[in-house]
Amino acid sequence: MNTSLTTIENFSGSQETLSLTPAFSPLYQQIKALILQSLQSGEWKPGEVIPSENDLAARFKVSQGTVRKAIDELASDHLLVRRQGKGTFVATHSEQNVQYRFLKLQPDKGDVNSEGPAQREIIDFKRLRASAEVARALALRSGDAVLQVRRVLSFAGTPTILEDLWLPGGPFKGLTSDHLTEYRGPMYALFETQFGVRMVRADEKIRAVNPDARQCELLQVALGTPLLSVERVAFTYNDTPMELRRGLYRTDTHHYHNRLS
């Protein structure tokens, strides 16, 4: 079998040869990977416009159509956002349409915008050593430093979500309870802007559970009230886990909504 090769200029200006045999990914996937490297390295910050398709095509020495296909996939992955007449921007969790990407709980009446932002109360914040379970979820070693946060999210004054979060200590060095209390935007926007950690995807497990007495107290529900348990591992670039989150959701006034396509 003949092997077809192409040469692409990488970010340092040197040349690299990419194989185009069927055993390797299509060219647009290779361009997507190179653009992803720039996003990961911080060459283009969240909210910033990236170079035009023509400029990227010249940079990578490929056709504009190849670049467009790569960008289309990154936009579908919610890593880039196209804006008509303005260009393509790095997606940011500060944007309204992205803020609720990972929050699937919707009010029975109205929508997340109509009920306003959640009122947040930090119940507990501490630094500790990762248990085997937490270490496994975050790709750490048992005993590595992690941050543990417990908070309650209320809507219209009603406690609705109880969350327990674990974050790796290294990337979030310097994070304090005051940071979480005083920051007005979404938590993921705080991680993005102040710690350079951008959550790009998440895996979730959902089940119905009976809460314990303390959980009922914090959510102001009676013992025996069934709650929705949502366990999430959120990842940054390169599928690196950066957060383990366990949430208990009241569903008497809200429901879990997910759009599949």
mmCIF file of C-alpha atoms in Angstrom:
data_model
loop_
_atom_site.group_PDB
_atom_site.id
_atom_site.type_symbol
_atom_site.label_atom_id
_atom_site.label_comp_id
_atom_site.label_asym_id
_atom_site.label_seq_id
_atom_site.Cartn_x
_atom_site.Cartn_y
_atom_site.Cartn_z
ATOM 1 C CA MET A 1 0.000 0.000 0.000
ATOM 2 C CA ASN A 2 1.281 3.439 -0.864
ATOM 3 C CA THR A 3 1.590 5.903 1.986
ATOM 4 C CA SER A 4 0.568 9.486 1.261
ATOM 5 C CA LEU A 5 2.295 12.170 3.330
ATOM 6 C CA THR A 6 1.686 15.852 3.797
ATOM 7 C CA THR A 7 3.802 18.472 5.502
ATOM 8 C CA ILE A 8 2.191 20.951 7.878
ATOM 9 C CA GLU A 9 3.843 23.857 9.616
ATOM 10 C CA ASN A 10 3.411 23.555 13.358
ATOM 11 C CA PHE A 11 3.100 26.367 15.885
ATOM 12 C CA SER A 12 6.831 26.891 16.262
ATOM 13 C CA GLY A 13 7.247 27.400 12.516
ATOM 14 C CA SER A 14 8.991 24.066 11.950
ATOM 15 C CA GLN A 15 7.658 21.459 9.552
ATOM 16 C CA GLU A 16 6.032 18.199 10.555
ATOM 17 C CA THR A 17 4.936 15.338 8.323
ATOM 18 C CA LEU A 18 1.509 13.808 8.781
ATOM 19 C CA SER A 19 0.498 10.481 7.285
ATOM 20 C CA LEU A 20 -2.735 10.315 5.303
ATOM 21 C CA THR A 21 -3.032 6.545 5.053
ATOM 22 C CA PRO A 22 -6.348 4.995 6.107
ATOM 23 C CA ALA A 23 -4.676 3.879 9.349
ATOM 24 C CA PHE A 24 -4.438 7.519 10.405
ATOM 25 C CA SER A 25 -7.113 10.147 11.005
ATOM 26 C CA PRO A 26 -8.376 12.309 8.111
ATOM 27 C CA LEU A 27 -6.549 15.565 7.476
ATOM 28 C CA TYR A 28 -9.301 17.729 8.958
ATOM 29 C CA GLN A 29 -9.059 15.684 12.177
ATOM 30 C CA GLN A 30 -5.329 16.384 12.290
ATOM 31 C CA ILE A 31 -6.024 20.098 11.824
ATOM 32 C CA LYS A 32 -8.635 19.875 14.577
ATOM 33 C CA ALA A 33 -5.975 18.366 16.854
ATOM 34 C CA LEU A 34 -3.565 21.201 16.056
ATOM 35 C CA ILE A 35 -6.207 23.840 16.781
ATOM 36 C CA LEU A 36 -7.013 21.993 19.994
ATOM 37 C CA GLN A 37 -3.330 22.201 20.960
ATOM 38 C CA SER A 38 -3.501 25.980 20.591
ATOM 39 C CA LEU A 39 -6.610 26.114 22.763
ATOM 40 C CA GLN A 40 -4.985 23.929 25.387
ATOM 41 C CA SER A 41 -1.760 25.947 25.422
ATOM 42 C CA GLY A 42 -3.700 29.190 25.880
ATOM 43 C CA GLU A 43 -2.623 30.732 22.582
ATOM 44 C CA TRP A 44 -6.244 31.887 22.238
ATOM 45 C CA LYS A 45 -7.986 32.668 25.506
ATOM 46 C CA PRO A 46 -11.658 31.979 26.302
ATOM 47 C CA GLY A 47 -13.778 34.689 24.700
ATOM 48 C CA GLU A 48 -11.089 35.676 22.175
ATOM 49 C CA VAL A 49 -11.510 35.467 18.418
ATOM 50 C CA ILE A 50 -9.313 32.926 16.654
ATOM 51 C CA PRO A 51 -7.640 33.565 13.275
ATOM 52 C CA SER A 52 -9.837 33.411 10.195
ATOM 53 C CA GLU A 53 -10.250 30.223 8.193
ATOM 54 C CA ASN A 54 -8.054 31.702 5.466
ATOM 55 C CA ASP A 55 -5.309 32.541 7.951
ATOM 56 C CA LEU A 56 -5.458 29.095 9.525
ATOM 57 C CA ALA A 57 -5.433 27.460 6.093
ATOM 58 C CA ALA A 58 -2.274 29.417 5.221
ATOM 59 C CA ARG A 59 -0.722 28.577 8.579
ATOM 60 C CA PHE A 60 -1.326 24.853 8.256
ATOM 61 C CA LYS A 61 -0.871 24.778 4.474
ATOM 62 C CA VAL A 62 -4.211 23.098 3.837
ATOM 63 C CA SER A 63 -7.426 24.140 2.104
ATOM 64 C CA GLN A 64 -9.952 26.462 3.693
ATOM 65 C CA GLY A 65 -12.529 23.680 3.458
ATOM 66 C CA THR A 66 -10.356 21.415 5.593
ATOM 67 C CA VAL A 67 -10.057 24.131 8.242
ATOM 68 C CA ARG A 68 -13.797 24.804 8.106
ATOM 69 C CA LYS A 69 -14.586 21.142 8.743
ATOM 70 C CA ALA A 70 -12.210 21.073 11.723
ATOM 71 C CA ILE A 71 -13.777 24.230 13.151
ATOM 72 C CA ASP A 72 -17.283 22.850 12.594
ATOM 73 C CA GLU A 73 -16.441 19.865 14.789
ATOM 74 C CA LEU A 74 -14.886 22.047 17.487
ATOM 75 C CA ALA A 75 -18.026 24.206 17.451
ATOM 76 C CA SER A 76 -20.172 21.073 17.775
ATOM 77 C CA ASP A 77 -18.005 20.128 20.763
ATOM 78 C CA HIS A 78 -18.788 23.571 22.294
ATOM 79 C CA LEU A 79 -15.108 24.538 22.246
ATOM 80 C CA LEU A 80 -15.564 27.266 19.632
ATOM 81 C CA VAL A 81 -18.491 29.572 18.886
ATOM 82 C CA ARG A 82 -19.264 30.997 15.436
ATOM 83 C CA ARG A 83 -20.732 34.502 15.352
ATOM 84 C CA GLN A 84 -22.188 35.682 12.084
ATOM 85 C CA GLY A 85 -20.175 38.566 10.663
ATOM 86 C CA LYS A 86 -17.759 38.617 13.611
ATOM 87 C CA GLY A 87 -15.710 35.438 13.356
ATOM 88 C CA THR A 88 -15.096 32.361 15.472
ATOM 89 C CA PHE A 89 -14.448 32.708 19.194
ATOM 90 C CA VAL A 90 -13.126 30.459 21.930
ATOM 91 C CA ALA A 91 -16.146 29.377 23.965
ATOM 92 C CA THR A 92 -16.267 30.581 27.544
ATOM 93 C CA HIS A 93 -18.348 29.529 30.535
ATOM 94 C CA SER A 94 -19.064 33.230 31.116
ATOM 95 C CA GLU A 95 -21.472 33.218 28.179
ATOM 96 C CA GLN A 96 -25.137 32.806 29.036
ATOM 97 C CA ASN A 97 -25.698 29.928 26.614
ATOM 98 C CA VAL A 98 -22.690 28.045 28.033
ATOM 99 C CA GLN A 99 -23.387 28.707 31.723
ATOM 100 C CA TYR A 100 -26.160 26.137 31.789
ATOM 101 C CA ARG A 101 -24.489 23.574 29.557
ATOM 102 C CA PHE A 102 -23.693 21.311 32.504
ATOM 103 C CA LEU A 103 -26.724 22.257 34.613
ATOM 104 C CA LYS A 104 -29.589 20.129 33.324
ATOM 105 C CA LEU A 105 -32.057 20.930 36.104
ATOM 106 C CA GLN A 106 -34.930 23.012 34.737
ATOM 107 C CA PRO A 107 -37.853 24.607 36.572
ATOM 108 C CA ASP A 108 -41.268 23.095 35.908
ATOM 109 C CA LYS A 109 -42.521 26.589 35.100
ATOM 110 C CA GLY A 110 -40.507 28.994 32.939
ATOM 111 C CA ASP A 111 -36.813 28.353 32.304
ATOM 112 C CA VAL A 112 -33.416 28.856 33.950
ATOM 113 C CA ASN A 113 -33.359 32.469 32.808
ATOM 114 C CA SER A 114 -36.795 33.334 34.162
ATOM 115 C CA GLU A 115 -36.030 32.125 37.686
ATOM 116 C CA GLY A 116 -32.766 34.090 37.862
ATOM 117 C CA PRO A 117 -29.333 32.999 39.081
ATOM 118 C CA ALA A 118 -29.013 30.525 41.906
ATOM 119 C CA GLN A 119 -28.281 31.769 45.407
ATOM 120 C CA ARG A 120 -25.183 29.931 46.585
ATOM 121 C CA GLU A 121 -24.174 29.067 50.136
ATOM 122 C CA ILE A 122 -20.861 27.410 50.972
ATOM 123 C CA ILE A 123 -21.503 24.925 53.760
ATOM 124 C CA ASP A 124 -17.991 23.490 54.024
ATOM 125 C CA PHE A 125 -14.593 24.026 52.393
ATOM 126 C CA LYS A 126 -11.522 22.051 53.330
ATOM 127 C CA ARG A 127 -8.242 20.651 52.084
ATOM 128 C CA LEU A 128 -7.638 16.960 52.632
ATOM 129 C CA ARG A 129 -5.987 13.861 51.253
ATOM 130 C CA ALA A 130 -7.758 12.067 48.454
ATOM 131 C CA SER A 131 -9.480 8.812 49.318
ATOM 132 C CA ALA A 132 -8.947 5.904 46.936
ATOM 133 C CA GLU A 133 -12.362 6.553 45.358
ATOM 134 C CA VAL A 134 -11.776 10.276 44.779
ATOM 135 C CA ALA A 135 -8.219 9.664 43.583
ATOM 136 C CA ARG A 136 -9.461 7.139 41.049
ATOM 137 C CA ALA A 137 -12.072 9.559 39.675
ATOM 138 C CA LEU A 138 -9.542 12.410 39.368
ATOM 139 C CA ALA A 139 -6.629 10.258 38.102
ATOM 140 C CA LEU A 140 -4.629 11.028 41.253
ATOM 141 C CA ARG A 141 -2.807 8.884 43.768
ATOM 142 C CA SER A 142 -4.438 8.044 47.081
ATOM 143 C CA GLY A 143 -3.342 10.652 49.574
ATOM 144 C CA ASP A 144 -2.778 13.428 47.019
ATOM 145 C CA ALA A 145 -4.064 16.853 48.050
ATOM 146 C CA VAL A 146 -7.629 17.708 47.048
ATOM 147 C CA LEU A 147 -10.133 20.431 47.870
ATOM 148 C CA GLN A 148 -13.578 19.415 49.066
ATOM 149 C CA VAL A 149 -16.494 21.824 48.822
ATOM 150 C CA ARG A 150 -20.084 21.440 49.962
ATOM 151 C CA ARG A 151 -22.619 24.050 48.876
ATOM 152 C CA VAL A 152 -26.360 24.564 48.515
ATOM 153 C CA LEU A 153 -27.939 26.205 45.470
ATOM 154 C CA SER A 154 -31.303 27.848 46.035
ATOM 155 C CA PHE A 155 -33.810 29.206 43.538
ATOM 156 C CA ALA A 156 -36.369 31.801 44.631
ATOM 157 C CA GLY A 157 -35.243 31.173 48.199
ATOM 158 C CA THR A 158 -35.846 27.401 48.048
ATOM 159 C CA PRO A 159 -32.834 25.092 48.559
ATOM 160 C CA THR A 160 -32.860 22.961 45.434
ATOM 161 C CA ILE A 161 -29.406 21.429 44.876
ATOM 162 C CA LEU A 162 -26.897 20.101 47.408
ATOM 163 C CA GLU A 163 -23.458 19.604 45.873
ATOM 164 C CA ASP A 164 -20.260 17.980 47.099
ATOM 165 C CA LEU A 165 -17.204 18.717 44.948
ATOM 166 C CA TRP A 166 -13.646 17.440 44.923
ATOM 167 C CA LEU A 167 -10.916 19.281 43.000
ATOM 168 C CA PRO A 168 -7.235 18.340 42.560
ATOM 169 C CA GLY A 169 -5.110 20.513 44.823
ATOM 170 C CA GLY A 170 -2.371 21.375 42.300
ATOM 171 C CA PRO A 171 -4.348 23.138 39.548
ATOM 172 C CA PHE A 172 -6.522 24.918 42.124
ATOM 173 C CA LYS A 173 -3.802 26.066 44.473
ATOM 174 C CA GLY A 174 -4.944 29.330 46.032
ATOM 175 C CA LEU A 175 -8.658 28.648 45.697
ATOM 176 C CA THR A 176 -10.481 29.662 48.874
ATOM 177 C CA SER A 177 -13.996 29.658 50.222
ATOM 178 C CA ASP A 178 -14.027 33.452 49.790
ATOM 179 C CA HIS A 179 -13.324 33.024 46.056
ATOM 180 C CA LEU A 180 -16.401 30.830 45.695
ATOM 181 C CA THR A 181 -18.570 33.055 47.858
ATOM 182 C CA GLU A 182 -17.625 36.390 46.294
ATOM 183 C CA TYR A 183 -17.511 35.361 42.623
ATOM 184 C CA ARG A 184 -20.815 36.278 40.989
ATOM 185 C CA GLY A 185 -20.529 34.197 37.831
ATOM 186 C CA PRO A 186 -20.687 30.429 37.305
ATOM 187 C CA MET A 187 -18.124 28.320 39.136
ATOM 188 C CA TYR A 188 -16.695 27.013 35.868
ATOM 189 C CA ALA A 189 -16.122 30.595 34.706
ATOM 190 C CA LEU A 190 -14.130 31.199 37.913
ATOM 191 C CA PHE A 191 -12.019 28.111 37.223
ATOM 192 C CA GLU A 192 -11.484 29.307 33.663
ATOM 193 C CA THR A 193 -10.575 32.940 34.325
ATOM 194 C CA GLN A 194 -8.590 32.648 37.548
ATOM 195 C CA PHE A 195 -7.045 29.188 37.369
ATOM 196 C CA GLY A 196 -6.779 28.558 33.640
ATOM 197 C CA VAL A 197 -8.836 25.377 33.884
ATOM 198 C CA ARG A 198 -11.602 25.061 31.292
ATOM 199 C CA MET A 199 -14.094 22.248 31.624
ATOM 200 C CA VAL A 200 -14.843 20.983 28.125
ATOM 201 C CA ARG A 201 -16.921 17.864 28.745
ATOM 202 C CA ALA A 202 -18.422 15.784 31.527
ATOM 203 C CA ASP A 203 -19.580 12.241 32.233
ATOM 204 C CA GLU A 204 -22.611 11.795 34.483
ATOM 205 C CA LYS A 205 -24.344 8.993 36.363
ATOM 206 C CA ILE A 206 -27.932 9.522 37.486
ATOM 207 C CA ARG A 207 -29.984 7.554 40.000
ATOM 208 C CA ALA A 208 -32.780 8.056 42.529
ATOM 209 C CA VAL A 209 -31.703 7.993 46.193
ATOM 210 C CA ASN A 210 -33.027 8.432 49.713
ATOM 211 C CA PRO A 211 -31.072 11.252 51.439
ATOM 212 C CA ASP A 212 -29.712 11.018 54.946
ATOM 213 C CA ALA A 213 -30.851 13.268 57.794
ATOM 214 C CA ARG A 214 -28.205 15.961 57.213
ATOM 215 C CA GLN A 215 -28.947 16.125 53.481
ATOM 216 C CA CYS A 216 -32.666 16.472 54.207
ATOM 217 C CA GLU A 217 -31.925 19.271 56.661
ATOM 218 C CA LEU A 218 -29.847 21.227 54.133
ATOM 219 C CA LEU A 219 -32.446 20.817 51.382
ATOM 220 C CA GLN A 220 -35.364 21.353 53.782
ATOM 221 C CA VAL A 221 -37.171 18.178 52.793
ATOM 222 C CA ALA A 222 -38.705 15.450 54.938
ATOM 223 C CA LEU A 223 -36.873 12.218 55.632
ATOM 224 C CA GLY A 224 -37.734 9.661 53.008
ATOM 225 C CA THR A 225 -38.128 12.237 50.232
ATOM 226 C CA PRO A 226 -36.623 10.731 47.063
ATOM 227 C CA LEU A 227 -33.989 12.893 45.413
ATOM 228 C CA LEU A 228 -32.165 12.751 42.101
ATOM 229 C CA SER A 229 -28.479 11.934 42.514
ATOM 230 C CA VAL A 230 -26.197 13.190 39.739
ATOM 231 C CA GLU A 231 -22.515 12.226 39.891
ATOM 232 C CA ARG A 232 -20.326 14.062 37.404
ATOM 233 C CA VAL A 233 -16.677 13.930 36.435
ATOM 234 C CA ALA A 234 -15.720 17.042 34.448
ATOM 235 C CA PHE A 235 -12.714 17.065 32.136
ATOM 236 C CA THR A 236 -10.463 19.724 30.677
ATOM 237 C CA TYR A 237 -8.489 19.284 27.452
ATOM 238 C CA ASN A 238 -6.807 15.936 26.763
ATOM 239 C CA ASP A 239 -9.519 14.172 28.797
ATOM 240 C CA THR A 240 -7.864 15.233 32.054
ATOM 241 C CA PRO A 241 -10.349 14.918 34.958
ATOM 242 C CA MET A 242 -10.524 18.127 36.988
ATOM 243 C CA GLU A 243 -13.626 17.784 39.126
ATOM 244 C CA LEU A 244 -15.714 15.144 40.833
ATOM 245 C CA ARG A 245 -19.156 16.505 41.699
ATOM 246 C CA ARG A 246 -22.032 14.755 43.451
ATOM 247 C CA GLY A 247 -25.308 16.609 43.452
ATOM 248 C CA LEU A 248 -28.643 15.882 45.098
ATOM 249 C CA TYR A 249 -31.529 17.543 43.260
ATOM 250 C CA ARG A 250 -35.043 18.242 44.490
ATOM 251 C CA THR A 251 -37.567 17.437 41.795
ATOM 252 C CA ASP A 252 -40.795 18.744 43.342
ATOM 253 C CA THR A 253 -40.465 22.025 41.401
ATOM 254 C CA HIS A 254 -37.711 21.122 38.914
ATOM 255 C CA HIS A 255 -36.922 18.321 36.496
ATOM 256 C CA TYR A 256 -33.804 16.994 34.774
ATOM 257 C CA HIS A 257 -33.815 17.938 31.103
ATOM 258 C CA ASN A 258 -31.354 16.787 28.456
ATOM 259 C CA ARG A 259 -31.596 17.342 24.704
ATOM 260 C CA LEU A 260 -30.203 14.470 22.650
ATOM 261 C CA SER A 261 -29.133 14.890 19.047
#
